[in-house]
Amino acid sequence: MMPIKVSVVEDDDEVRQSLMVLINGSEGYTCVSSHRSAEDAILGIPARPPEVVLMDINLPRQSGIECVQQLKAQLPELQFLMLTMYEDTDLIFKSLAAGA
């Protein structure tokens, strides 16, 4: 069985690296790319699409929610999991509405 391809979009270098190590160390998953900003993800993910994106909800400049909206329009089959420390139901609703 082919491993599930995952991309990570997280601006915190330590968290991003930790997620990549965790994904690559988990049977059945492989991290195919990582991005430190929404802008980088919007350029990089379509070039090498994963099956799942772990998306930080709170990115500098462009938010993770806006990034999901743009990527979902280009790659409708792409699945998103939002990463957040917030318990803000409005942010969660907006993430779901964007396609996460």
PDB file of N, CA and C in Angstrom:
ATOM      1  N   MET A   1       0.839  -1.187   0.000  1.00  0.00           N
ATOM      2  CA  MET A   1       0.000   0.000   0.000  1.00  0.00           C
ATOM      3  C   MET A   1       0.884   1.250   0.000  1.00  0.00           C
ATOM      4  N   MET A   2       0.519   2.203  -0.817  1.00  0.00           N
ATOM      5  CA  MET A   2       1.279   3.457  -0.905  1.00  0.00           C
ATOM      6  C   MET A   2       1.017   4.311   0.339  1.00  0.00           C
ATOM      7  N   PRO A   3       2.063   4.953   0.856  1.00  0.00           N
ATOM      8  CA  PRO A   3       1.848   5.814   2.019  1.00  0.00           C
ATOM      9  C   PRO A   3       1.024   7.041   1.662  1.00  0.00           C
ATOM     10  N   ILE A   4       0.287   7.546   2.634  1.00  0.00           N
ATOM     11  CA  ILE A   4      -0.492   8.769   2.456  1.00  0.00           C
ATOM     12  C   ILE A   4       0.479   9.943   2.452  1.00  0.00           C
ATOM     13  N   LYS A   5       0.394  10.774   1.407  1.00  0.00           N
ATOM     14  CA  LYS A   5       1.289  11.921   1.259  1.00  0.00           C
ATOM     15  C   LYS A   5       0.710  13.118   2.015  1.00  0.00           C
ATOM     16  N   VAL A   6       1.560  13.711   2.871  1.00  0.00           N
ATOM     17  CA  VAL A   6       1.140  14.810   3.739  1.00  0.00           C
ATOM     18  C   VAL A   6       2.058  16.015   3.525  1.00  0.00           C
ATOM     19  N   SER A   7       1.477  17.213   3.536  1.00  0.00           N
ATOM     20  CA  SER A   7       2.235  18.463   3.554  1.00  0.00           C
ATOM     21  C   SER A   7       1.914  19.190   4.852  1.00  0.00           C
ATOM     22  N   VAL A   8       2.891  19.919   5.355  1.00  0.00           N
ATOM     23  CA  VAL A   8       2.724  20.671   6.591  1.00  0.00           C
ATOM     24  C   VAL A   8       2.890  22.159   6.281  1.00  0.00           C
ATOM     25  N   VAL A   9       1.931  22.964   6.744  1.00  0.00           N
ATOM     26  CA  VAL A   9       2.024  24.421   6.610  1.00  0.00           C
ATOM     27  C   VAL A   9       1.988  24.991   8.022  1.00  0.00           C
ATOM     28  N   GLU A  10       3.151  25.444   8.493  1.00  0.00           N
ATOM     29  CA  GLU A  10       3.312  25.907   9.880  1.00  0.00           C
ATOM     30  C   GLU A  10       4.454  26.903   9.913  1.00  0.00           C
ATOM     31  N   ASP A  11       4.221  28.093  10.488  1.00  0.00           N
ATOM     32  CA  ASP A  11       5.260  29.120  10.501  1.00  0.00           C
ATOM     33  C   ASP A  11       6.297  28.915  11.601  1.00  0.00           C
ATOM     34  N   ASP A  12       5.992  28.162  12.637  1.00  0.00           N
ATOM     35  CA  ASP A  12       6.949  27.899  13.714  1.00  0.00           C
ATOM     36  C   ASP A  12       7.886  26.766  13.267  1.00  0.00           C
ATOM     37  N   ASP A  13       9.173  27.099  13.099  1.00  0.00           N
ATOM     38  CA  ASP A  13      10.145  26.138  12.577  1.00  0.00           C
ATOM     39  C   ASP A  13      10.215  24.859  13.412  1.00  0.00           C
ATOM     40  N   GLU A  14      10.223  25.003  14.723  1.00  0.00           N
ATOM     41  CA  GLU A  14      10.343  23.833  15.601  1.00  0.00           C
ATOM     42  C   GLU A  14       9.115  22.930  15.498  1.00  0.00           C
ATOM     43  N   VAL A  15       7.946  23.516  15.481  1.00  0.00           N
ATOM     44  CA  VAL A  15       6.709  22.736  15.363  1.00  0.00           C
ATOM     45  C   VAL A  15       6.654  22.053  14.000  1.00  0.00           C
ATOM     46  N   ARG A  16       7.010  22.798  12.941  1.00  0.00           N
ATOM     47  CA  ARG A  16       6.985  22.234  11.592  1.00  0.00           C
ATOM     48  C   ARG A  16       7.939  21.040  11.479  1.00  0.00           C
ATOM     49  N   GLN A  17       9.151  21.191  11.994  1.00  0.00           N
ATOM     50  CA  GLN A  17      10.129  20.098  11.949  1.00  0.00           C
ATOM     51  C   GLN A  17       9.648  18.893  12.762  1.00  0.00           C
ATOM     52  N   SER A  18       9.063  19.148  13.916  1.00  0.00           N
ATOM     53  CA  SER A  18       8.554  18.061  14.763  1.00  0.00           C
ATOM     54  C   SER A  18       7.436  17.297  14.058  1.00  0.00           C
ATOM     55  N   LEU A  19       6.539  18.016  13.406  1.00  0.00           N
ATOM     56  CA  LEU A  19       5.449  17.360  12.673  1.00  0.00           C
ATOM     57  C   LEU A  19       5.996  16.507  11.527  1.00  0.00           C
ATOM     58  N   MET A  20       6.999  17.021  10.835  1.00  0.00           N
ATOM     59  CA  MET A  20       7.594  16.264   9.727  1.00  0.00           C
ATOM     60  C   MET A  20       8.217  14.962  10.243  1.00  0.00           C
ATOM     61  N   VAL A  21       8.940  15.036  11.357  1.00  0.00           N
ATOM     62  CA  VAL A  21       9.563  13.843  11.947  1.00  0.00           C
ATOM     63  C   VAL A  21       8.483  12.851  12.373  1.00  0.00           C
ATOM     64  N   LEU A  22       7.434  13.347  13.003  1.00  0.00           N
ATOM     65  CA  LEU A  22       6.338  12.488  13.447  1.00  0.00           C
ATOM     66  C   LEU A  22       5.656  11.799  12.268  1.00  0.00           C
ATOM     67  N   ILE A  23       5.378  12.551  11.216  1.00  0.00           N
ATOM     68  CA  ILE A  23       4.714  11.985  10.028  1.00  0.00           C
ATOM     69  C   ILE A  23       5.609  10.935   9.382  1.00  0.00           C
ATOM     70  N   ASN A  24       6.861  11.277   9.154  1.00  0.00           N
ATOM     71  CA  ASN A  24       7.777  10.343   8.479  1.00  0.00           C
ATOM     72  C   ASN A  24       8.082   9.117   9.334  1.00  0.00           C
ATOM     73  N   GLY A  25       7.902   9.226  10.641  1.00  0.00           N
ATOM     74  CA  GLY A  25       8.131   8.097  11.532  1.00  0.00           C
ATOM     75  C   GLY A  25       6.897   7.236  11.753  1.00  0.00           C
ATOM     76  N   SER A  26       5.792   7.630  11.128  1.00  0.00           N
ATOM     77  CA  SER A  26       4.538   6.894  11.285  1.00  0.00           C
ATOM     78  C   SER A  26       4.303   6.018  10.060  1.00  0.00           C
ATOM     79  N   GLU A  27       4.075   4.743  10.300  1.00  0.00           N
ATOM     80  CA  GLU A  27       3.843   3.804   9.206  1.00  0.00           C
ATOM     81  C   GLU A  27       2.622   4.227   8.399  1.00  0.00           C
ATOM     82  N   GLY A  28       2.767   4.220   7.085  1.00  0.00           N
ATOM     83  CA  GLY A  28       1.645   4.541   6.204  1.00  0.00           C
ATOM     84  C   GLY A  28       1.548   6.005   5.829  1.00  0.00           C
ATOM     85  N   TYR A  29       2.523   6.829   6.289  1.00  0.00           N
ATOM     86  CA  TYR A  29       2.504   8.268   5.988  1.00  0.00           C
ATOM     87  C   TYR A  29       3.886   8.724   5.548  1.00  0.00           C
ATOM     88  N   THR A  30       3.913   9.721   4.675  1.00  0.00           N
ATOM     89  CA  THR A  30       5.170  10.352   4.295  1.00  0.00           C
ATOM     90  C   THR A  30       4.936  11.846   4.109  1.00  0.00           C
ATOM     91  N   CYS A  31       5.851  12.650   4.616  1.00  0.00           N
ATOM     92  CA  CYS A  31       5.755  14.099   4.465  1.00  0.00           C
ATOM     93  C   CYS A  31       6.449  14.470   3.161  1.00  0.00           C
ATOM     94  N   VAL A  32       5.688  14.977   2.187  1.00  0.00           N
ATOM     95  CA  VAL A  32       6.238  15.289   0.873  1.00  0.00           C
ATOM     96  C   VAL A  32       6.681  16.738   0.741  1.00  0.00           C
ATOM     97  N   SER A  33       6.200  17.611   1.644  1.00  0.00           N
ATOM     98  CA  SER A  33       6.640  19.012   1.611  1.00  0.00           C
ATOM     99  C   SER A  33       6.266  19.708   2.906  1.00  0.00           C
ATOM    100  N   SER A  34       6.966  20.812   3.160  1.00  0.00           N
ATOM    101  CA  SER A  34       6.613  21.656   4.301  1.00  0.00           C
ATOM    102  C   SER A  34       6.762  23.108   3.864  1.00  0.00           C
ATOM    103  N   HIS A  35       5.926  23.953   4.459  1.00  0.00           N
ATOM    104  CA  HIS A  35       5.863  25.351   4.056  1.00  0.00           C
ATOM    105  C   HIS A  35       5.715  26.205   5.304  1.00  0.00           C
ATOM    106  N   ARG A  36       6.426  27.334   5.326  1.00  0.00           N
ATOM    107  CA  ARG A  36       6.385  28.198   6.510  1.00  0.00           C
ATOM    108  C   ARG A  36       5.405  29.364   6.377  1.00  0.00           C
ATOM    109  N   SER A  37       4.738  29.465   5.209  1.00  0.00           N
ATOM    110  CA  SER A  37       3.743  30.528   5.021  1.00  0.00           C
ATOM    111  C   SER A  37       2.669  30.064   4.048  1.00  0.00           C
ATOM    112  N   ALA A  38       1.541  30.758   4.086  1.00  0.00           N
ATOM    113  CA  ALA A  38       0.451  30.463   3.147  1.00  0.00           C
ATOM    114  C   ALA A  38       0.917  30.723   1.717  1.00  0.00           C
ATOM    115  N   GLU A  39       1.664  31.803   1.535  1.00  0.00           N
ATOM    116  CA  GLU A  39       2.129  32.154   0.201  1.00  0.00           C
ATOM    117  C   GLU A  39       3.026  31.055  -0.374  1.00  0.00           C
ATOM    118  N   ASP A  40       3.919  30.527   0.441  1.00  0.00           N
ATOM    119  CA  ASP A  40       4.803  29.436   0.017  1.00  0.00           C
ATOM    120  C   ASP A  40       3.982  28.183  -0.304  1.00  0.00           C
ATOM    121  N   ALA A  41       2.987  27.898   0.520  1.00  0.00           N
ATOM    122  CA  ALA A  41       2.144  26.714   0.306  1.00  0.00           C
ATOM    123  C   ALA A  41       1.347  26.825  -0.990  1.00  0.00           C
ATOM    124  N   ILE A  42       0.826  28.004  -1.272  1.00  0.00           N
ATOM    125  CA  ILE A  42       0.021  28.212  -2.484  1.00  0.00           C
ATOM    126  C   ILE A  42       0.874  27.999  -3.738  1.00  0.00           C
ATOM    127  N   LEU A  43       2.154  28.320  -3.659  1.00  0.00           N
ATOM    128  CA  LEU A  43       3.061  28.085  -4.788  1.00  0.00           C
ATOM    129  C   LEU A  43       3.533  26.630  -4.838  1.00  0.00           C
ATOM    130  N   GLY A  44       3.850  26.058  -3.686  1.00  0.00           N
ATOM    131  CA  GLY A  44       4.492  24.745  -3.650  1.00  0.00           C
ATOM    132  C   GLY A  44       3.567  23.547  -3.694  1.00  0.00           C
ATOM    133  N   ILE A  45       2.434  23.613  -3.042  1.00  0.00           N
ATOM    134  CA  ILE A  45       1.558  22.436  -2.942  1.00  0.00           C
ATOM    135  C   ILE A  45       1.001  21.996  -4.303  1.00  0.00           C
ATOM    136  N   PRO A  46       0.528  22.902  -5.157  1.00  0.00           N
ATOM    137  CA  PRO A  46       0.027  22.436  -6.460  1.00  0.00           C
ATOM    138  C   PRO A  46       1.108  21.779  -7.333  1.00  0.00           C
ATOM    139  N   ALA A  47       2.369  22.147  -7.126  1.00  0.00           N
ATOM    140  CA  ALA A  47       3.457  21.563  -7.914  1.00  0.00           C
ATOM    141  C   ALA A  47       3.707  20.100  -7.551  1.00  0.00           C
ATOM    142  N   ARG A  48       3.427  19.745  -6.312  1.00  0.00           N
ATOM    143  CA  ARG A  48       3.617  18.375  -5.827  1.00  0.00           C
ATOM    144  C   ARG A  48       2.508  18.066  -4.835  1.00  0.00           C
ATOM    145  N   PRO A  49       1.285  17.853  -5.323  1.00  0.00           N
ATOM    146  CA  PRO A  49       0.133  17.747  -4.423  1.00  0.00           C
ATOM    147  C   PRO A  49       0.196  16.537  -3.494  1.00  0.00           C
ATOM    148  N   PRO A  50      -0.061  16.777  -2.229  1.00  0.00           N
ATOM    149  CA  PRO A  50      -0.214  15.682  -1.273  1.00  0.00           C
ATOM    150  C   PRO A  50      -1.668  15.217  -1.285  1.00  0.00           C
ATOM    151  N   GLU A  51      -1.988  14.323  -0.382  1.00  0.00           N
ATOM    152  CA  GLU A  51      -3.390  13.926  -0.197  1.00  0.00           C
ATOM    153  C   GLU A  51      -4.005  14.672   0.980  1.00  0.00           C
ATOM    154  N   VAL A  52      -3.143  15.034   1.953  1.00  0.00           N
ATOM    155  CA  VAL A  52      -3.587  15.706   3.177  1.00  0.00           C
ATOM    156  C   VAL A  52      -2.634  16.861   3.478  1.00  0.00           C
ATOM    157  N   VAL A  53      -3.205  17.981   3.938  1.00  0.00           N
ATOM    158  CA  VAL A  53      -2.406  19.123   4.379  1.00  0.00           C
ATOM    159  C   VAL A  53      -2.734  19.408   5.841  1.00  0.00           C
ATOM    160  N   LEU A  54      -1.690  19.470   6.675  1.00  0.00           N
ATOM    161  CA  LEU A  54      -1.844  19.953   8.049  1.00  0.00           C
ATOM    162  C   LEU A  54      -1.588  21.453   7.990  1.00  0.00           C
ATOM    163  N   MET A  55      -2.623  22.256   8.261  1.00  0.00           N
ATOM    164  CA  MET A  55      -2.577  23.704   8.054  1.00  0.00           C
ATOM    165  C   MET A  55      -2.708  24.458   9.376  1.00  0.00           C
ATOM    166  N   ASP A  56      -1.703  25.274   9.681  1.00  0.00           N
ATOM    167  CA  ASP A  56      -1.790  26.167  10.835  1.00  0.00           C
ATOM    168  C   ASP A  56      -2.857  27.213  10.526  1.00  0.00           C
ATOM    169  N   ILE A  57      -3.758  27.422  11.458  1.00  0.00           N
ATOM    170  CA  ILE A  57      -4.845  28.372  11.232  1.00  0.00           C
ATOM    171  C   ILE A  57      -4.354  29.823  11.312  1.00  0.00           C
ATOM    172  N   ASN A  58      -3.301  30.041  12.112  1.00  0.00           N
ATOM    173  CA  ASN A  58      -2.821  31.398  12.379  1.00  0.00           C
ATOM    174  C   ASN A  58      -1.434  31.590  11.775  1.00  0.00           C
ATOM    175  N   LEU A  59      -1.400  31.957  10.498  1.00  0.00           N
ATOM    176  CA  LEU A  59      -0.143  32.213   9.805  1.00  0.00           C
ATOM    177  C   LEU A  59       0.046  33.722   9.647  1.00  0.00           C
ATOM    178  N   PRO A  60       1.290  34.172   9.503  1.00  0.00           N
ATOM    179  CA  PRO A  60       1.504  35.607   9.275  1.00  0.00           C
ATOM    180  C   PRO A  60       0.995  36.013   7.886  1.00  0.00           C
ATOM    181  N   ARG A  61       0.675  37.263   7.728  1.00  0.00           N
ATOM    182  CA  ARG A  61       0.135  37.819   6.481  1.00  0.00           C
ATOM    183  C   ARG A  61      -1.171  37.132   6.093  1.00  0.00           C
ATOM    184  N   GLN A  62      -1.133  36.096   5.310  1.00  0.00           N
ATOM    185  CA  GLN A  62      -2.347  35.405   4.871  1.00  0.00           C
ATOM    186  C   GLN A  62      -2.639  34.258   5.839  1.00  0.00           C
ATOM    187  N   SER A  63      -3.880  34.149   6.295  1.00  0.00           N
ATOM    188  CA  SER A  63      -4.243  33.122   7.277  1.00  0.00           C
ATOM    189  C   SER A  63      -4.322  31.734   6.656  1.00  0.00           C
ATOM    190  N   GLY A  64      -4.299  30.732   7.510  1.00  0.00           N
ATOM    191  CA  GLY A  64      -4.482  29.363   7.058  1.00  0.00           C
ATOM    192  C   GLY A  64      -5.837  29.156   6.414  1.00  0.00           C
ATOM    193  N   ILE A  65      -6.846  29.855   6.902  1.00  0.00           N
ATOM    194  CA  ILE A  65      -8.199  29.743   6.333  1.00  0.00           C
ATOM    195  C   ILE A  65      -8.206  30.245   4.891  1.00  0.00           C
ATOM    196  N   GLU A  66      -7.578  31.396   4.661  1.00  0.00           N
ATOM    197  CA  GLU A  66      -7.499  31.936   3.297  1.00  0.00           C
ATOM    198  C   GLU A  66      -6.704  30.998   2.388  1.00  0.00           C
ATOM    199  N   CYS A  67      -5.663  30.404   2.940  1.00  0.00           N
ATOM    200  CA  CYS A  67      -4.840  29.461   2.178  1.00  0.00           C
ATOM    201  C   CYS A  67      -5.660  28.231   1.774  1.00  0.00           C
ATOM    202  N   VAL A  68      -6.457  27.712   2.698  1.00  0.00           N
ATOM    203  CA  VAL A  68      -7.321  26.566   2.388  1.00  0.00           C
ATOM    204  C   VAL A  68      -8.280  26.922   1.249  1.00  0.00           C
ATOM    205  N   GLN A  69      -8.885  28.103   1.318  1.00  0.00           N
ATOM    206  CA  GLN A  69      -9.825  28.525   0.269  1.00  0.00           C
ATOM    207  C   GLN A  69      -9.156  28.515  -1.104  1.00  0.00           C
ATOM    208  N   GLN A  70      -7.952  29.053  -1.184  1.00  0.00           N
ATOM    209  CA  GLN A  70      -7.266  29.135  -2.472  1.00  0.00           C
ATOM    210  C   GLN A  70      -6.834  27.761  -2.968  1.00  0.00           C
ATOM    211  N   LEU A  71      -6.285  26.937  -2.072  1.00  0.00           N
ATOM    212  CA  LEU A  71      -5.834  25.607  -2.484  1.00  0.00           C
ATOM    213  C   LEU A  71      -7.003  24.699  -2.834  1.00  0.00           C
ATOM    214  N   LYS A  72      -8.097  24.805  -2.087  1.00  0.00           N
ATOM    215  CA  LYS A  72      -9.279  23.972  -2.349  1.00  0.00           C
ATOM    216  C   LYS A  72      -9.859  24.291  -3.728  1.00  0.00           C
ATOM    217  N   ALA A  73      -9.782  25.563  -4.140  1.00  0.00           N
ATOM    218  CA  ALA A  73     -10.274  25.956  -5.461  1.00  0.00           C
ATOM    219  C   ALA A  73      -9.429  25.309  -6.566  1.00  0.00           C
ATOM    220  N   GLN A  74      -8.135  25.162  -6.334  1.00  0.00           N
ATOM    221  CA  GLN A  74      -7.238  24.554  -7.324  1.00  0.00           C
ATOM    222  C   GLN A  74      -7.248  23.027  -7.257  1.00  0.00           C
ATOM    223  N   LEU A  75      -7.340  22.500  -6.040  1.00  0.00           N
ATOM    224  CA  LEU A  75      -7.243  21.057  -5.814  1.00  0.00           C
ATOM    225  C   LEU A  75      -8.407  20.597  -4.933  1.00  0.00           C
ATOM    226  N   PRO A  76      -9.604  20.475  -5.512  1.00  0.00           N
ATOM    227  CA  PRO A  76     -10.794  20.186  -4.707  1.00  0.00           C
ATOM    228  C   PRO A  76     -10.742  18.862  -3.944  1.00  0.00           C
ATOM    229  N   GLU A  77      -9.933  17.904  -4.404  1.00  0.00           N
ATOM    230  CA  GLU A  77      -9.858  16.612  -3.729  1.00  0.00           C
ATOM    231  C   GLU A  77      -8.930  16.641  -2.508  1.00  0.00           C
ATOM    232  N   LEU A  78      -8.171  17.705  -2.343  1.00  0.00           N
ATOM    233  CA  LEU A  78      -7.223  17.829  -1.240  1.00  0.00           C
ATOM    234  C   LEU A  78      -7.953  17.910   0.099  1.00  0.00           C
ATOM    235  N   GLN A  79      -7.454  17.160   1.083  1.00  0.00           N
ATOM    236  CA  GLN A  79      -8.041  17.141   2.428  1.00  0.00           C
ATOM    237  C   GLN A  79      -7.199  18.010   3.359  1.00  0.00           C
ATOM    238  N   PHE A  80      -7.850  18.746   4.242  1.00  0.00           N
ATOM    239  CA  PHE A  80      -7.155  19.645   5.165  1.00  0.00           C
ATOM    240  C   PHE A  80      -7.503  19.321   6.613  1.00  0.00           C
ATOM    241  N   LEU A  81      -6.484  19.383   7.465  1.00  0.00           N
ATOM    242  CA  LEU A  81      -6.658  19.323   8.911  1.00  0.00           C
ATOM    243  C   LEU A  81      -6.079  20.613   9.460  1.00  0.00           C
ATOM    244  N   MET A  82      -6.875  21.352  10.203  1.00  0.00           N
ATOM    245  CA  MET A  82      -6.415  22.628  10.746  1.00  0.00           C
ATOM    246  C   MET A  82      -5.729  22.408  12.087  1.00  0.00           C
ATOM    247  N   LEU A  83      -4.607  23.098  12.264  1.00  0.00           N
ATOM    248  CA  LEU A  83      -3.857  23.057  13.510  1.00  0.00           C
ATOM    249  C   LEU A  83      -4.090  24.379  14.223  1.00  0.00           C
ATOM    250  N   THR A  84      -4.556  24.309  15.466  1.00  0.00           N
ATOM    251  CA  THR A  84      -4.808  25.536  16.208  1.00  0.00           C
ATOM    252  C   THR A  84      -4.761  25.285  17.710  1.00  0.00           C
ATOM    253  N   MET A  85      -4.383  26.327  18.428  1.00  0.00           N
ATOM    254  CA  MET A  85      -4.440  26.290  19.885  1.00  0.00           C
ATOM    255  C   MET A  85      -5.693  27.024  20.363  1.00  0.00           C
ATOM    256  N   TYR A  86      -6.393  27.651  19.439  1.00  0.00           N
ATOM    257  CA  TYR A  86      -7.557  28.460  19.778  1.00  0.00           C
ATOM    258  C   TYR A  86      -8.810  27.601  19.944  1.00  0.00           C
ATOM    259  N   GLU A  87      -9.679  28.025  20.837  1.00  0.00           N
ATOM    260  CA  GLU A  87     -10.976  27.376  21.001  1.00  0.00           C
ATOM    261  C   GLU A  87     -12.071  28.307  20.500  1.00  0.00           C
ATOM    262  N   ASP A  88     -11.750  29.067  19.475  1.00  0.00           N
ATOM    263  CA  ASP A  88     -12.647  30.056  18.898  1.00  0.00           C
ATOM    264  C   ASP A  88     -13.565  29.369  17.889  1.00  0.00           C
ATOM    265  N   THR A  89     -14.841  29.247  18.236  1.00  0.00           N
ATOM    266  CA  THR A  89     -15.780  28.545  17.355  1.00  0.00           C
ATOM    267  C   THR A  89     -15.940  29.255  16.013  1.00  0.00           C
ATOM    268  N   ASP A  90     -15.767  30.582  15.991  1.00  0.00           N
ATOM    269  CA  ASP A  90     -15.860  31.320  14.735  1.00  0.00           C
ATOM    270  C   ASP A  90     -14.732  30.904  13.783  1.00  0.00           C
ATOM    271  N   LEU A  91     -13.508  30.775  14.300  1.00  0.00           N
ATOM    272  CA  LEU A  91     -12.382  30.332  13.462  1.00  0.00           C
ATOM    273  C   LEU A  91     -12.597  28.905  12.978  1.00  0.00           C
ATOM    274  N   ILE A  92     -13.123  28.069  13.834  1.00  0.00           N
ATOM    275  CA  ILE A  92     -13.389  26.677  13.450  1.00  0.00           C
ATOM    276  C   ILE A  92     -14.455  26.629  12.365  1.00  0.00           C
ATOM    277  N   PHE A  93     -15.517  27.407  12.530  1.00  0.00           N
ATOM    278  CA  PHE A  93     -16.572  27.465  11.511  1.00  0.00           C
ATOM    279  C   PHE A  93     -16.026  27.960  10.171  1.00  0.00           C
ATOM    280  N   LYS A  94     -15.209  29.030  10.212  1.00  0.00           N
ATOM    281  CA  LYS A  94     -14.632  29.580   8.980  1.00  0.00           C
ATOM    282  C   LYS A  94     -13.728  28.555   8.300  1.00  0.00           C
ATOM    283  N   SER A  95     -13.010  27.766   9.090  1.00  0.00           N
ATOM    284  CA  SER A  95     -12.149  26.723   8.531  1.00  0.00           C
ATOM    285  C   SER A  95     -12.985  25.672   7.809  1.00  0.00           C
ATOM    286  N   LEU A  96     -14.073  25.269   8.425  1.00  0.00           N
ATOM    287  CA  LEU A  96     -14.961  24.270   7.807  1.00  0.00           C
ATOM    288  C   LEU A  96     -15.592  24.838   6.538  1.00  0.00           C
ATOM    289  N   ALA A  97     -16.008  26.081   6.602  1.00  0.00           N
ATOM    290  CA  ALA A  97     -16.631  26.722   5.431  1.00  0.00           C
ATOM    291  C   ALA A  97     -15.637  26.836   4.278  1.00  0.00           C
ATOM    292  N   ALA A  98     -14.342  26.973   4.607  1.00  0.00           N
ATOM    293  CA  ALA A  98     -13.303  27.090   3.572  1.00  0.00           C
ATOM    294  C   ALA A  98     -12.983  25.752   2.930  1.00  0.00           C
ATOM    295  N   GLY A  99     -13.375  24.662   3.598  1.00  0.00           N
ATOM    296  CA  GLY A  99     -13.133  23.354   3.009  1.00  0.00           C
ATOM    297  C   GLY A  99     -12.290  22.418   3.846  1.00  0.00           C
ATOM    298  N   ALA A 100     -11.962  22.825   5.056  1.00  0.00           N
ATOM    299  CA  ALA A 100     -11.150  21.949   5.938  1.00  0.00           C
ATOM    300  C   ALA A 100     -12.027  20.883   6.551  1.00  0.00           C
TER     301      ALA A 100
END
